[in-house]
Structures are given as C-alpha cells and as structure tokens.
Coordinates of C-alpha atoms in Angstrom, one line a residue:
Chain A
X32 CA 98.5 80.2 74.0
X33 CA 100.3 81.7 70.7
X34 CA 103.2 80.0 69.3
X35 CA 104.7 79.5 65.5
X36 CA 106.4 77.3 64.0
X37 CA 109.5 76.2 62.4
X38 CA 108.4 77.7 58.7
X39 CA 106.4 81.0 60.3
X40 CA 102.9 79.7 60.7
X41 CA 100.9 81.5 63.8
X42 CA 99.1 79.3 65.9
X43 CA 96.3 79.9 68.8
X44 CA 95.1 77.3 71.5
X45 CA 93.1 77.6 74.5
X46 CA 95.7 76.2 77.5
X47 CA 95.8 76.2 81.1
X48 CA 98.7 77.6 82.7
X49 CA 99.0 76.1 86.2
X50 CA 101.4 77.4 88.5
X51 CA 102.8 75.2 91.5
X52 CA 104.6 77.5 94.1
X53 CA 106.7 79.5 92.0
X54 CA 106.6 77.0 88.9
X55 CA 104.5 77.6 85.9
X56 CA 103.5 74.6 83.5
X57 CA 101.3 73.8 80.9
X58 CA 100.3 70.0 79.9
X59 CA 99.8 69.9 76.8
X60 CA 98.1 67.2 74.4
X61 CA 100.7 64.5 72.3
X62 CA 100.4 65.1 68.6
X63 CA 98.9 69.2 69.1
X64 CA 100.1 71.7 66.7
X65 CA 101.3 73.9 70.2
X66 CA 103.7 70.8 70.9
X67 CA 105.3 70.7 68.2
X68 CA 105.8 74.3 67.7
X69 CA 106.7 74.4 71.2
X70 CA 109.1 71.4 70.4
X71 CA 110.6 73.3 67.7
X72 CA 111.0 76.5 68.6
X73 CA 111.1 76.6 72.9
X74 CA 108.8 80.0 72.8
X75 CA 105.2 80.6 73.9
X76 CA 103.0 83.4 74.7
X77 CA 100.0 83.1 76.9
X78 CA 97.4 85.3 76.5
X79 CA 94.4 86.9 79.1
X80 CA 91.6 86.9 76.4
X81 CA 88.1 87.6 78.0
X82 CA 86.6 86.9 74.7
X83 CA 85.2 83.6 74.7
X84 CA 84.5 83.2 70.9
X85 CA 88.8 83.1 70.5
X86 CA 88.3 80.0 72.9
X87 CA 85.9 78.7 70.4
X88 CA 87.4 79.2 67.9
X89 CA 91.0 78.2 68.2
X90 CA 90.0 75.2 69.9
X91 CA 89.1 73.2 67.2
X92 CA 90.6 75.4 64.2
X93 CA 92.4 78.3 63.0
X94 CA 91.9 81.9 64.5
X95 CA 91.7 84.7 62.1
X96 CA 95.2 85.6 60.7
X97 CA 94.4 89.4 61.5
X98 CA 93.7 88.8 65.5
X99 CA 97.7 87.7 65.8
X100 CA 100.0 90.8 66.4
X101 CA 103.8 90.9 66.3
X102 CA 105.4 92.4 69.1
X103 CA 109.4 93.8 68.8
X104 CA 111.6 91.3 69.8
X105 CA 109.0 88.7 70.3
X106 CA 109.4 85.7 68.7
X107 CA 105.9 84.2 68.6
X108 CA 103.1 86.1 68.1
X109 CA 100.4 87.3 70.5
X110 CA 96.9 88.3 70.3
X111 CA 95.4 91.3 69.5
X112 CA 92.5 91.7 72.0
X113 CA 94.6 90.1 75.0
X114 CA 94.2 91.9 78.0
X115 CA 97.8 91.0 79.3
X116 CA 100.2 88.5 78.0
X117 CA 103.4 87.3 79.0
X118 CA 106.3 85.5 76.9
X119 CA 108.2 82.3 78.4
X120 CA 110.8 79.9 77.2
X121 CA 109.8 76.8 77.5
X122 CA 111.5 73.7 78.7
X123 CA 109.8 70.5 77.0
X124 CA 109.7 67.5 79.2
X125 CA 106.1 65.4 80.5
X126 CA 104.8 68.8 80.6
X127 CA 105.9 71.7 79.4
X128 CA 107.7 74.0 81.6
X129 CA 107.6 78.3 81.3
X130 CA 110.2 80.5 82.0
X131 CA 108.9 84.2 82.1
X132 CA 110.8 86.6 79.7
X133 CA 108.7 89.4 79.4
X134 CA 104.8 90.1 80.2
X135 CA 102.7 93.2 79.5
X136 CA 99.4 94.1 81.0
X137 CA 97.0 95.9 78.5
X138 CA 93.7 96.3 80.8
X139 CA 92.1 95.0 84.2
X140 CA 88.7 94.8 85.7
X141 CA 87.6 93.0 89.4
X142 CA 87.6 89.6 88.7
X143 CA 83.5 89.1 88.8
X144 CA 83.0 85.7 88.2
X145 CA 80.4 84.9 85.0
X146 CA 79.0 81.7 84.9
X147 CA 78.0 82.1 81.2
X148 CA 81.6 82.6 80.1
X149 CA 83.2 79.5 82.6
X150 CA 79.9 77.5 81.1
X151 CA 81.1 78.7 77.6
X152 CA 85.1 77.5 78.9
X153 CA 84.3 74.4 80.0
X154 CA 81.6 73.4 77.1
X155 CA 84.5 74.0 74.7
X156 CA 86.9 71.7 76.9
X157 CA 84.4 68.9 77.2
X158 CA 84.5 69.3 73.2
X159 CA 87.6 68.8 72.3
X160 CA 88.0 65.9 74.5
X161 CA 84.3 64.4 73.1
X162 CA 86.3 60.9 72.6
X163 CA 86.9 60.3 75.9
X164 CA 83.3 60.2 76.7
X165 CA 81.1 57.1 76.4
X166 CA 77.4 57.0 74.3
X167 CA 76.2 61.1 74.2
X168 CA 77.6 61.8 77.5
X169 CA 79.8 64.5 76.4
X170 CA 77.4 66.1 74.3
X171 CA 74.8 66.0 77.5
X172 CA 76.9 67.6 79.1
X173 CA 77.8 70.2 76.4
X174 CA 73.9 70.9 76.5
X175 CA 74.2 71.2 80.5
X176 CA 76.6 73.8 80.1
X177 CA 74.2 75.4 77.3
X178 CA 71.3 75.6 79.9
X179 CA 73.1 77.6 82.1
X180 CA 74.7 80.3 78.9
X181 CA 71.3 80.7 78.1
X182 CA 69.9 81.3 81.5
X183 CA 72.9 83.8 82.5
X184 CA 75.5 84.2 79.8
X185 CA 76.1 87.9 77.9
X186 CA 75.1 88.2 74.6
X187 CA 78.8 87.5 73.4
X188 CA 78.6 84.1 75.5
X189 CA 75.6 83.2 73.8
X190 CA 77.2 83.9 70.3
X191 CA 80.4 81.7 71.4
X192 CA 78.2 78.4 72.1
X193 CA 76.1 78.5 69.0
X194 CA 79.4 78.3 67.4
X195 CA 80.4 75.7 69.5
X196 CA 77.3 73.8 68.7
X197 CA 78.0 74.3 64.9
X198 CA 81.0 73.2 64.7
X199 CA 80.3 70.0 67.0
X200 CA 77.3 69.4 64.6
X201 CA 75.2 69.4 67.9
X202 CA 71.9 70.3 68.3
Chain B
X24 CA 75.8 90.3 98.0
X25 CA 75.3 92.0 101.3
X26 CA 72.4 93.8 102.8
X27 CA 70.9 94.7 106.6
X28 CA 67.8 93.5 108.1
X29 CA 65.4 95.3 109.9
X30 CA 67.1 95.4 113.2
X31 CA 70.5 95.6 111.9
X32 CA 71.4 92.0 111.2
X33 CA 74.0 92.1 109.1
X34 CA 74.0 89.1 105.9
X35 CA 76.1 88.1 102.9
X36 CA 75.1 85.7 100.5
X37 CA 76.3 84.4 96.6
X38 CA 74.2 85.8 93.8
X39 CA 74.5 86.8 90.3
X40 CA 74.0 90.0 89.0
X41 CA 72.5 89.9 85.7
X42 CA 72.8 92.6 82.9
X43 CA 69.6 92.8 80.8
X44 CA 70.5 95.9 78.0
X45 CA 70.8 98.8 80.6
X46 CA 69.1 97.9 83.3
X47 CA 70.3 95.2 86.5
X48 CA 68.4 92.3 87.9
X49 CA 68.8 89.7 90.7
X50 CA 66.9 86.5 91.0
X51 CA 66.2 85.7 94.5
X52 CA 65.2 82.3 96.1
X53 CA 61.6 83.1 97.7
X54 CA 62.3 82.7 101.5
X55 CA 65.9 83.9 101.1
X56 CA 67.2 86.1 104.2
X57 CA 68.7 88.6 101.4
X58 CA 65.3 88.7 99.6
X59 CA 63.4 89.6 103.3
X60 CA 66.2 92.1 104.2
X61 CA 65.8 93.6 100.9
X62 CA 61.5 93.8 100.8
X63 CA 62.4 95.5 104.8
X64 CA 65.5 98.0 103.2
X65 CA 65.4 98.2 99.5
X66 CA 69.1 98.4 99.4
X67 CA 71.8 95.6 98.6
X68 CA 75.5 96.0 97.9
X69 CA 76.9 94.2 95.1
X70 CA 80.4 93.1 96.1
X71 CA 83.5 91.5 93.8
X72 CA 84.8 89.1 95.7
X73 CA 87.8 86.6 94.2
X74 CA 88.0 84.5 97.7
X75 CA 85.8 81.2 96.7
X76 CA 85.5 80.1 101.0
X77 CA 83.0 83.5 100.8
X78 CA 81.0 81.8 98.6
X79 CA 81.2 78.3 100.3
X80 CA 80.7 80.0 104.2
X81 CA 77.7 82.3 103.1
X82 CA 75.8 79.9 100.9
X83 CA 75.4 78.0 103.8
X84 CA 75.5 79.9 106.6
X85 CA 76.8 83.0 108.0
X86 CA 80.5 85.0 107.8
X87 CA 82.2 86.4 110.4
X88 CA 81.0 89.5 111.5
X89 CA 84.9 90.4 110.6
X90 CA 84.1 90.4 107.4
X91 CA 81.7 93.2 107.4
X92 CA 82.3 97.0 107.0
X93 CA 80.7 99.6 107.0
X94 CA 80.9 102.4 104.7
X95 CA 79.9 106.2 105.7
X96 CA 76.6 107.0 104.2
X97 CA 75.9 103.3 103.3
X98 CA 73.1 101.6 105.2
X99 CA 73.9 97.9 104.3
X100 CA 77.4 97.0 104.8
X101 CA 79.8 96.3 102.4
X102 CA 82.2 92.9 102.5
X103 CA 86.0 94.1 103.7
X104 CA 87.5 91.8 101.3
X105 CA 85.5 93.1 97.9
X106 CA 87.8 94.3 95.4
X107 CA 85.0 96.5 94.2
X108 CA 81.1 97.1 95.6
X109 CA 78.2 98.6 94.0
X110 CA 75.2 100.3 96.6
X111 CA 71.8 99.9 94.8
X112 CA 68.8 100.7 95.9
X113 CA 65.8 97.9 94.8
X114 CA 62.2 97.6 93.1
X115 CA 61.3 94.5 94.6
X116 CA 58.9 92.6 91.7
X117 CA 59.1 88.9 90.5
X118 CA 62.7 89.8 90.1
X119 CA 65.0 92.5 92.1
X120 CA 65.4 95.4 89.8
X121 CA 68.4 97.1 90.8
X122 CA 69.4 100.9 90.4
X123 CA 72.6 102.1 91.5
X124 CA 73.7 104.7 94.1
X125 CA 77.6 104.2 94.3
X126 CA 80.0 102.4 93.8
X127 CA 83.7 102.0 94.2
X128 CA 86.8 99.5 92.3
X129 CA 89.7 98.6 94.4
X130 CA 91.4 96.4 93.0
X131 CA 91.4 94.7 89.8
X132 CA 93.5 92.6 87.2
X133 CA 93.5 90.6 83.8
X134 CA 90.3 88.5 84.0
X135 CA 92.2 85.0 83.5
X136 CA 89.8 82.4 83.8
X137 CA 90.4 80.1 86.5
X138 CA 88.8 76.2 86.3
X139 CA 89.5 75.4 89.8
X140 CA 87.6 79.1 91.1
X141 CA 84.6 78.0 88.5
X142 CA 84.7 74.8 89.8
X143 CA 83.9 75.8 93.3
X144 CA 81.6 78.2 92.8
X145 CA 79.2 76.1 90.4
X146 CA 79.5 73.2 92.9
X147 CA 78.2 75.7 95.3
X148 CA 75.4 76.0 93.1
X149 CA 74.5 72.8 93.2
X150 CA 75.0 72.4 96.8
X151 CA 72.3 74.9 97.1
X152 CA 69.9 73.3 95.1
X153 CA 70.8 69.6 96.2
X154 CA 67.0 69.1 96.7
X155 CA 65.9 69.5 92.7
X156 CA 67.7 66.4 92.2
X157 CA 67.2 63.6 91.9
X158 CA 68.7 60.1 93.7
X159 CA 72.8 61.3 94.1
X160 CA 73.0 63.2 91.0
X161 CA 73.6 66.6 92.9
X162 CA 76.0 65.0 94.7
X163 CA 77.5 63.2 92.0
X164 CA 77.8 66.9 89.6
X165 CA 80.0 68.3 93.4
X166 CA 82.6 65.5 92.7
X167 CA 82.9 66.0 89.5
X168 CA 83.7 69.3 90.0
X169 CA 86.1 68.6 92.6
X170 CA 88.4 66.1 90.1
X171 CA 88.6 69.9 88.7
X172 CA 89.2 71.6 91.7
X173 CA 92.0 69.0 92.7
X174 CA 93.8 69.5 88.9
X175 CA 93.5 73.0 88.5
X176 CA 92.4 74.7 92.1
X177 CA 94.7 77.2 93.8
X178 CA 95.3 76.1 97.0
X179 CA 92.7 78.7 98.2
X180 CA 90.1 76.8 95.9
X181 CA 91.0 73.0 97.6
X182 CA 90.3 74.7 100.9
X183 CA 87.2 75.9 100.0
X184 CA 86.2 72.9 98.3
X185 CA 86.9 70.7 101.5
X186 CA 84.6 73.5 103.4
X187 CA 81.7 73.0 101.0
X188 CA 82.1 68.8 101.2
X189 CA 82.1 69.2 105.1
X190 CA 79.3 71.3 104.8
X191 CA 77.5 69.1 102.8
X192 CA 78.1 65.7 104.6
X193 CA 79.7 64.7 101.5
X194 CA 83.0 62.3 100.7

C-alpha cells in the first residue's frame, strides 16, 4: 500500500486487502506511518507487486524514492513495478474502509502458486510482529519459513530472505 | 499435475514445478501413483490451478472424473479447471526432468498474493507428510495455518480447509 502524507512524503507498506462480499478493508496497525497518512489525507493505493524484496523492504523501512511513480490525477503515489494497482478513498474507522476510484492493470500471468515467495510473505509478517512471540519462537519460525525458500524459492526469493535475515540481525 | 496410467487410469495430484536455470524438475514421493504412471508414460501435464479443494481432494485421494479432459493429441489428460497447462514429456532419474511439448494460458491476472490460498495449500503439505513428525506437531503447524485461513481465506479457501481437517480426522 502507497500513501503520503500531509507535507508530501511517499510511503510503502506491505497490507492485506480483505474483501467481505462486496466490501474492501484493510486493518491496519495503531501508531503505523500508513494510519496516519491515511488519517490525514483519506487516499491509498494498493499495489500487485510480485517482487518480494519491495515486501522486505518496506516492511520494516523506507523503499527507494525512485520505485514510487506519480500518476495524473492521483493523489498518492504508486509503485513502479506494480503489476496492477487500484486507488481508493478511504473511510477511517476500527479498520480502514476502501472505496475504489480508479484501478489499472499493467500485466497478468496464471496465478501458479510459489511456496518460496508465500514462505518469503509470511517470514516478513512473522517479522514485524517478532514481539508478539514468546523466547525465539518467532525467529524459529522465521528459519522454518527459510527451509522451505531454500528448498523451492527463485533466486529473487532467496535474495529477499537474506535481507530479511539482515535486517532482523538473525542468523 | 495430471498424468495416465498404463491402462488409462486417469490421476491428479499437487506438485511443484521447480525452475533450475533453463531446465524443469519435479520431485516425486517414491511410491507416488503420478511417479508410476509417469516411469509407464513419460508424460505429465503441468496444470495452473487457483481452486485450493483441488489440492485438498487430490492430495488425498482422487477428483472426479468431471474434472478431467482431454485434449486432442494429448495422451495424459489435462484438468478442466486449469487456467493454463503445460504437456511434458519426462527423463525419469532421481528427479523427473521435464521437457516440454505444449502448452496453452487461459486465463490469467495480477499475481496478488493470497494468505488464506497459501495457507491451505502449505497445510496440505503437511497433511501429506503428517508421518515425519513428531508427537502432534503436524497437526499442530494445520491449525495454525487455519487461524490464517479463518482471517484472511476466501470463502473458497474455508471450504477447502474444512475438507482437508475432515480428511485428516482433525478438530
């Protein structure tokens, strides 16, 4: 998800967009930057990204100024290597809900499932949330995950998770 | 992935497709039904299939004979609901080294990742390999992954999830 905030600064964060009938909402975290730039300014984009270094990445800091683009008559920015996007207004209550405004598809494939990129997703998710866990758990199960990139993720996968592991200081 | 025994049986089951540089690998169980058909055929067809009850019904046992097809010139049959399928023909060795004939996309879209699809499928996984672990921990790893299938599953993915916990005797 792209948003900005109040004095112009682009932000990226990895977010779930969960649609219930024909409802779209995202939870997001108290205190994240995306709250309070959704907060201030009501606009999102969410972004299809298949690369999961952007996941790393954004997670726990700051993508790359160059990978946001400006769209005309888009408020927020979105990324560059998105494969689709689509712009909402947003509606900020317990969770935050999306109005669509406009969406654009860039490329498609068959949905083939990778278990080196969800391993990748869902290490990075189990990061971010590392507090939550008691002892090493979390980071057990960050290695889990690594197992299983190893064993069956694309090179790019592999890439993604030593990142991760840097920048958890795991090892 | 789909392939034909020797007289004409036709069988589906989950695998994973790996990508080694430029040439295509499959790891097969020994004893696996698709690994006999394929030492009998030396074909397979790869299929992309988005529905997770697939995975769930042909880990375990067999699909409905509805849910074959067959395609002119093919000998294995294809799956009707693939939104694309690759024909190989196979070097049967430690692993199954794949070379391909045809193949054909029908559908496709943005590859948005889905935690509720991964969910299922990996929980698969372990349902299939229950036996390499030890005490409940198998079993223990499915429910976890279902707390993710009940947050962010598609209805599709709840059903299928059910499917697999009936399958598995588990609650």
């Amino acid at each position: 998800v792209t948003t900005i905030s109040k004095d112009g600064k682009h932000n990226a964060a990895p977010m779930g967009v969960v649609r219930r009938d024909d409802s779209l909402l995202i939870r997001m975290f108290p205190g994240s930057k995306t709250l309070q730039n959704v907060r201030d300014t009501r606009v999102l984009v969410a972004n299809v990204m298949p690369d999961p270094m952007a996941y790393v990445i954004s997670a726990f800091g700051d993508l790359d100024e160059s990978m946001f683009v400006l769209e005309r008559g888009l408020i927020p920015p979105k990324l560059k290597d998105a494969w689709a996007w689509a712009y909402f207004t947003c509606a900020v209550g317990p969770s935050i809900k999306l109005t669509p405004v406009r969406a654009h598809v860039a490329r498609t494939k068959p949905p083939a499932y990778s278990r080196g990129f969800a391993a990748v997703i869902e290490a990075v998710i189990v990061g971010t949330r590392l507090r939550f866990y008691k002892d090493d758990e979390g980071t057990r199960k960050i290695l889990e995950y690594g197992t299983i990139v190893d064993k069956c993720g694309a090179p790019r996968d592999i890439e993604a998770f030593k990142k991760l592991k840097e920048i958890l200081k795991i090892d």
